[in-house]
Amino acid sequence: MKAFRRFTVRSAIPDALQALDELASNLRWSWHEPTRDLFRHISENLWRSTNHDPIALLGAVSPERLAELADDDGFVGWANGLRDDLHRYIAEPRWYQTLENAPQSIAYFSPEFGIAAALPQYSGGLGILAGDHLKSASDLGVPLTGVGLFYRSGYFEQSLTPDGWQQESYPALDPDGTPLSVLRHADRAPAIVSLAMPDGRTLNARIWTTLVGRVRLLLLDTNIPENDDDLRRVTDRLYGGGGEHRLLQELLLGIGGVRALRVATSLLGGPAPSVFHTNEGHAGFQGLERIAELIGDGLTFPQALEAVRAGTVFTTHTPVAAGIDRFEAQLVRRYFERHELLPGVDVGNVMRLGAEDYAGGDPAVFNMAVMGLRLAQRANGVSKLHGAVSRHMFAGLWPGFDPDEVPIGSVTNGVHAPTWTDPLLTELAQNSLGTADTTHADWLSPQLTDEQLWSVRDRMRENLVQDARARLTAELRQQRRDAITPAWLSTVLDPHVLTIGFARRVATYKRLTLMLHDKDRLTRLLNDPERPVQLVIAGKAHPADDGGKRLIQELLEFAAAPEVRHRLVFLPDYDITMAQTLYPGCDIWLNNPLRPLEACGTSGMKAALNGALNLSILDGWWAEYFDGENGWAIPSADAAGDGAERDALEANALYDLIEHQIAPRFYDRSENGVPSGWLQQVRHTLKTLSPELSADRMVRQYVEDLYVPACRESAELAAQQYQKAREFAQWKARVTQAWPEVSVVYVESGGVDAVPQVGDRLRLRAHVALGSLTSSDVTVEVVHGLIDQTDQLVGVRRERLQPRDGGTDGTVAFEGVVPLDRSGAFGYTVRVVPDNSAMASPAELGLVATAH
């Protein structure tokens, strides 16, 4: 019989052990190994059975064991020392405190946060990335507040039927059994944020909060008595429900999230955020709430929009249009048309922000990513390649500009090293290299012997094998509770065999089953008598994605065959805890998406931090970091005639690399049984990739390239009661209205001979019609470079032309010189773009006039 309701009953913590409560309630324990060791010491069995969750462990430990520990002066001193260390960690200045003119507070919005398995508020890479962002922000001292939703049932737990079909279950999460606490007013009443809904209804949400080291996290929860039954379910599941359900979640995340920040600032103190970072388009409505607040203070919508844009950073995470939330325009209109939700904000202005009013767009939808880009003055993709893909994908928002000028940059994702580096490798670095910071250890040092490094790699592989066997046994018992565990299951996988890992969300473009293209050849590779290979695979398909589920089923059908079942396994219910053993235990990390559909692909980063070598299509982060020594690149068959031919070519290239390069290198052993050539690549990977793939590098880049400029621009526009925001909005309106009058009338050139030579200087004089604008409103520039066979400029450079005088024909002359320092077919054009110091990019207004 199932329980009607669940809650956690805890043993009373003795006074001498009060430090345990404080340590458990701050999620720093999720990456601070000394704190984890403390809780592990309380009970090794409970630590394992509670999935490494201190709160659950304290709820399960017996009063007798707690009393025993309270009488142990050594343990009490250990706990108090770690509590004091946590206090120092929170209070001491760190990297961020050395910066000048940096934001005093930053808000970071994300629909999911993957911090620890104990708080299952994530589905995959986006949430794990958000969790790592918070952790590195904490380590660096960045004053950041995370804002998200509390999903009562999280994403889902995955199980498999005997015939290999994915099943989902949604166990309710007891928030009292997590590190969360309710944000309360001084009278202990819970803090509530409310959103006006159509038909006179109200959506209410309480605010859960916790600390992630130095960083505060706020999560909104609608499962409260103040809501109607259907509205209580708004935050039931991550990415659950239909279109309107998702829209309600995103209204709450954006609008409710900003309101929750105001409440938290009021109750907890501290400065209000000056920079707002939206992690994907789900939180885009946060900008509208901030606009509404400024309208209430007397600004117009265009003025408030400029003030909000200046302080907003938008990160896109998808390289495919299908990955973007797009709602029916009429549905969105229904929530904004009566002004109750956002007083003072006209529904027409809202709809224009999300409108696909560009070539190829659909006028019947409201696009959350498009709104995110229009509400943010600074935007980025999550790898260099993804930035380029995004510039092409969203080029319609900036007509007339080449894709490389679309104002979307890139900050390549990183992963939080203390979370994802195996403690065995950290201990090795500390003992042999004198530092526990694996991202800056000298892995090439002779102080670390190959034997020591190989021993740790062996132990991590052994841990993976043991964990995989335990998980497979548990899954079999769940499928068939009365079944006898078959003997072969205890010998699944071999701790001494080359181990390839593949674990990620099971989406079609990630091609889970590419490895099955030639099943006979794969079988031969798995069972090679001299150089065998084994595969450990995990991943979840979206509950509505039957295609993804069929891929899992196809893989499991192959893996069930007696001749391969000891060499290829699928581990169900992929989560953080599994990943922390899986990544370190693999020798090779496989990634074979359809290029360029992988935005970044951080699983391979986590494997690399543990000395695994990557075997990947040149997509995402691998396209910029592969150097020939840190792994292998699978050639992309982009020119293939169709998808089947492409899969065949790339699968065969994958088999060839494993058979002829990877396996021979792995099994090439010296007299002492160590693969020296392999370990040379492992050392190189750890030395060169660890600092680059670290989330610390990523967060520093966000701070320096995006947060600090956004803070500066936001402050400038807000000064003197938003005077510059008012002026900038007025200037934009004037320039936009006058732009049809702007043109390059004609261009004169001189200074070169009939046959130009390198070293010549091309003099240009452009006559430009400006209409009612002045030369101070624009930049006139020559855009030049070599030209290809279609007369397109390549290797583009730009030189600004200076205004000289007005012509008798009503034009203004602009002059300049172009040095001819490159040989080959040369070309140029002249163009006019708006110019204002408040612009972050020449393309910002989407206005350009080019010579014809």
Steps between C-alpha positions, in 0.01 A plus 500: 500500500636842405531776757254788468758752621867490595725705725832459676532432875850577624680411817570800721854624441692527831624847589859390457427411136314814389776562247361204302174686435681805366733293282212296358288804419765664281544317171872559505516141628414388144854587389699536823655159557604559866137570589387194309756292691350625826149382410635176354664433837162515676390190308658363184189291428256787549719732294480254213130413539396868523681576173760717678238733652592646843143611573363153432784344695425714806134402461588131502781472754402357837491709820750255648755565227457877539548472876814295443640766265406782739718331764791472254710814553697428185187488285351810662824688437505376141143624440561835668819549301318442172225741607765764573657430161160555335468834679842606372414386150186713500659811654850525355579709188545297185582570134192714438580728793820610320300650211407865467159625388352151495127445569408480866229245424413281200183299443532171312176347369474139387208257465711226661795468737706182528694542823475163672301181461336587833325793327378351169403821325669428167448298184838517329781722381321835539429439868843353575657801332288732715603315816867519402457872428376556856780292652779677315339836569515406868864389481594825321299722735254619233194654675247301303146389587347207314129510419297197393196288574453222753359196322325272744570195284818622335558362151438125516655177618575260217441126510486241225247231423632147430469575127707819533235772488566808712250566778474820701402547861463823689550446873399805701789682659460604862658848516542464876735213425724722285738786583220747419321727744203730450577870473299668776405843622593619848169366635591153359235521230629354174594751232265473201518645149182530296422532131165616365344246266216531250143471626586670828711215635838525673806276484683499832839353579705465814877537488737225602859601557835340566867586482736356241818598678492881488225513238130513586245301301129589489244244376131582452236242594127519413392194701344706777143532637464855365472363145216326317571131443608544138733787587658298780627268228685770303832397656424130514757376247795634308405539133167333561155574363384668181551845356297699752653312792848586374397860443381526860832360621691756296280791610565395859874455445543838332246733658470314830877458514563875488235555767660228713835678469343821630349315796827323578698823479256664739502214750863392483669832421765569242498696176241445228636335183630735234564222243248232400626188320242273338616144438296422185171661400282338767552794737455770237197657669731630775578796275133594470457507877796736531357716222166515681675618816672784312175599328352528845784740582409724208690366198338418169525148360783586255695677775452213745595250229837668447570513874416130537689387190819665620514280811390172342710208373336222298658159439358275232569128537341347195624485140164378365173690465309200638675548834350847553179557692242645262146564623184580311494878475132517597571301817770744608278796409227366729726528805610859432208672331321624814806662668442330836811283469732787407333836570594766249640258241305502175434155355610617157846582631519155661400321182751690287785377721427136423376541144664307218463803273790409274544296184402141568334579832154387606272791594276268702762419766674678786869405508666504843855507363416792273359687798811413699723649231288814468502554875876454539772731374754219536451142384714192455510140389677233703794410273674677215333279243162540668546877501551488122198271456288734713604803296372327187191367677388842626636715213146596401480727803778716354420525126771642279786380720719203425468216752844573647370843606188370674549607864520153654839409642614184671610386842593135483348302785713362778452244776561532872821308564454429874159346424605287205859401578523164674637524857762239409644731235484799735684300766762401242555865405532600863744223591715506188469853366441700817157641416141385517413742219500254214437774242840659569711201603809426291391165359816481285725508807734202555396516867195306380601161361310315229452213744326729750275654237412164345422354842243774563352462152466124568329561834251744345416245229457233767260729690294545186481126438383432856245781486367381163456144627312625807270720290423226249423257782268753665320564170448127442353459847267794439378344174460151648488508875500123535771439240830336587796714401674321211862407556621685190389831647777484759760492222356778283781729388869447569700755702803445275330550162500821293179671613304740281225712655199662336243676718271787411143595430360259240404740223502386138782733391732358769485162319508254787487207258761614248730243662254228392525580130710188435408268784728221385802729493410646839470148641846415370644813661336418833633145498842546344715234669803730535351849511141482629279803548205558731226764488316657794195698388235707680242762416135599520257569218242774548173343622323611181780387268405150386772520236763540771347216697521274196872578473549385860297187429705422188821536698373275778392234253855487367653509850287202611672261262716249694804571285510871593310543828822485703654778288216749440268627773232765531471650848149628580410828670802711404556765768774696674600217734539253216691755292754563775612137471438456128713787366817413697465128426510534122816501290322645197202733491293463184291777346357461151231764439395632164728799451428786573205409724697460825509843665784404735488148647640531851501128583825462306647787701430319826661185368807695387545649848554141618749408231261340250575561134221623275386330181261742340358666195653848471196670649434715805800556727707227328513704178708767674707290741597185307876518436588151378646389835202523734290243316366421154271682258239300310493640144168663411343390172321831445498452122323163517201457273252427778477423871547126454817546298631749754433261787673217315811705421531638853429166669769329292743779587415443867570125474826568315626737768422255779649201321810650343599788730331501840510133602861448380615807695315391817636144495857593407663430838853538631674228701327613819156478338451876461383654169754783485381639167141508622598670824692764308167597343328482840759734653469738206121501535512572873763771458351688205125443526438513875541879537320574174202276572457627854180687587727749680634606159144521369369711788800734483427552132134576572605750765766679295337490156131530585411577864738791553412676169129441564529647848687804369249566221204442729636750753560760230146471368352508852690812613309820569164323511565310178580810299729318257245220454244764407743663257610171347140387442420837341812479280410146389150610403634799306762295315259220420246745361759683290686194374308461172659834396855367556698372200847482351450715190834438331861417580817649351835323517861576411862460600576173324645421160327305229655188647482539882786358701547398863598814687276735302244710683147521370340842564123507528243780510143391564207737450224409743144624525404529867158663475417651838791324673846644560841346459518449877204257478679259271820318418598485134754229433667317219468124533775327306674167451580233249209373292393149413352372174156636592637849574447449873757668722717271712750595767301817550650816649334835569638853485304797624463793260510850644244771415643790302242735350156518356453480128285725287271206438404476865737215578780486758845388389690240703866428423758243593790281386519122464851347501533219246707254699371174355541356152218336308153594383400800711162657552328757715172668568395801702222495755328718758394373844356682802750610764438574866719442803216309666504234228685176565516409130467684166229249409291573810224691320503270197547803274758525221530683168750356252644631173352340189 
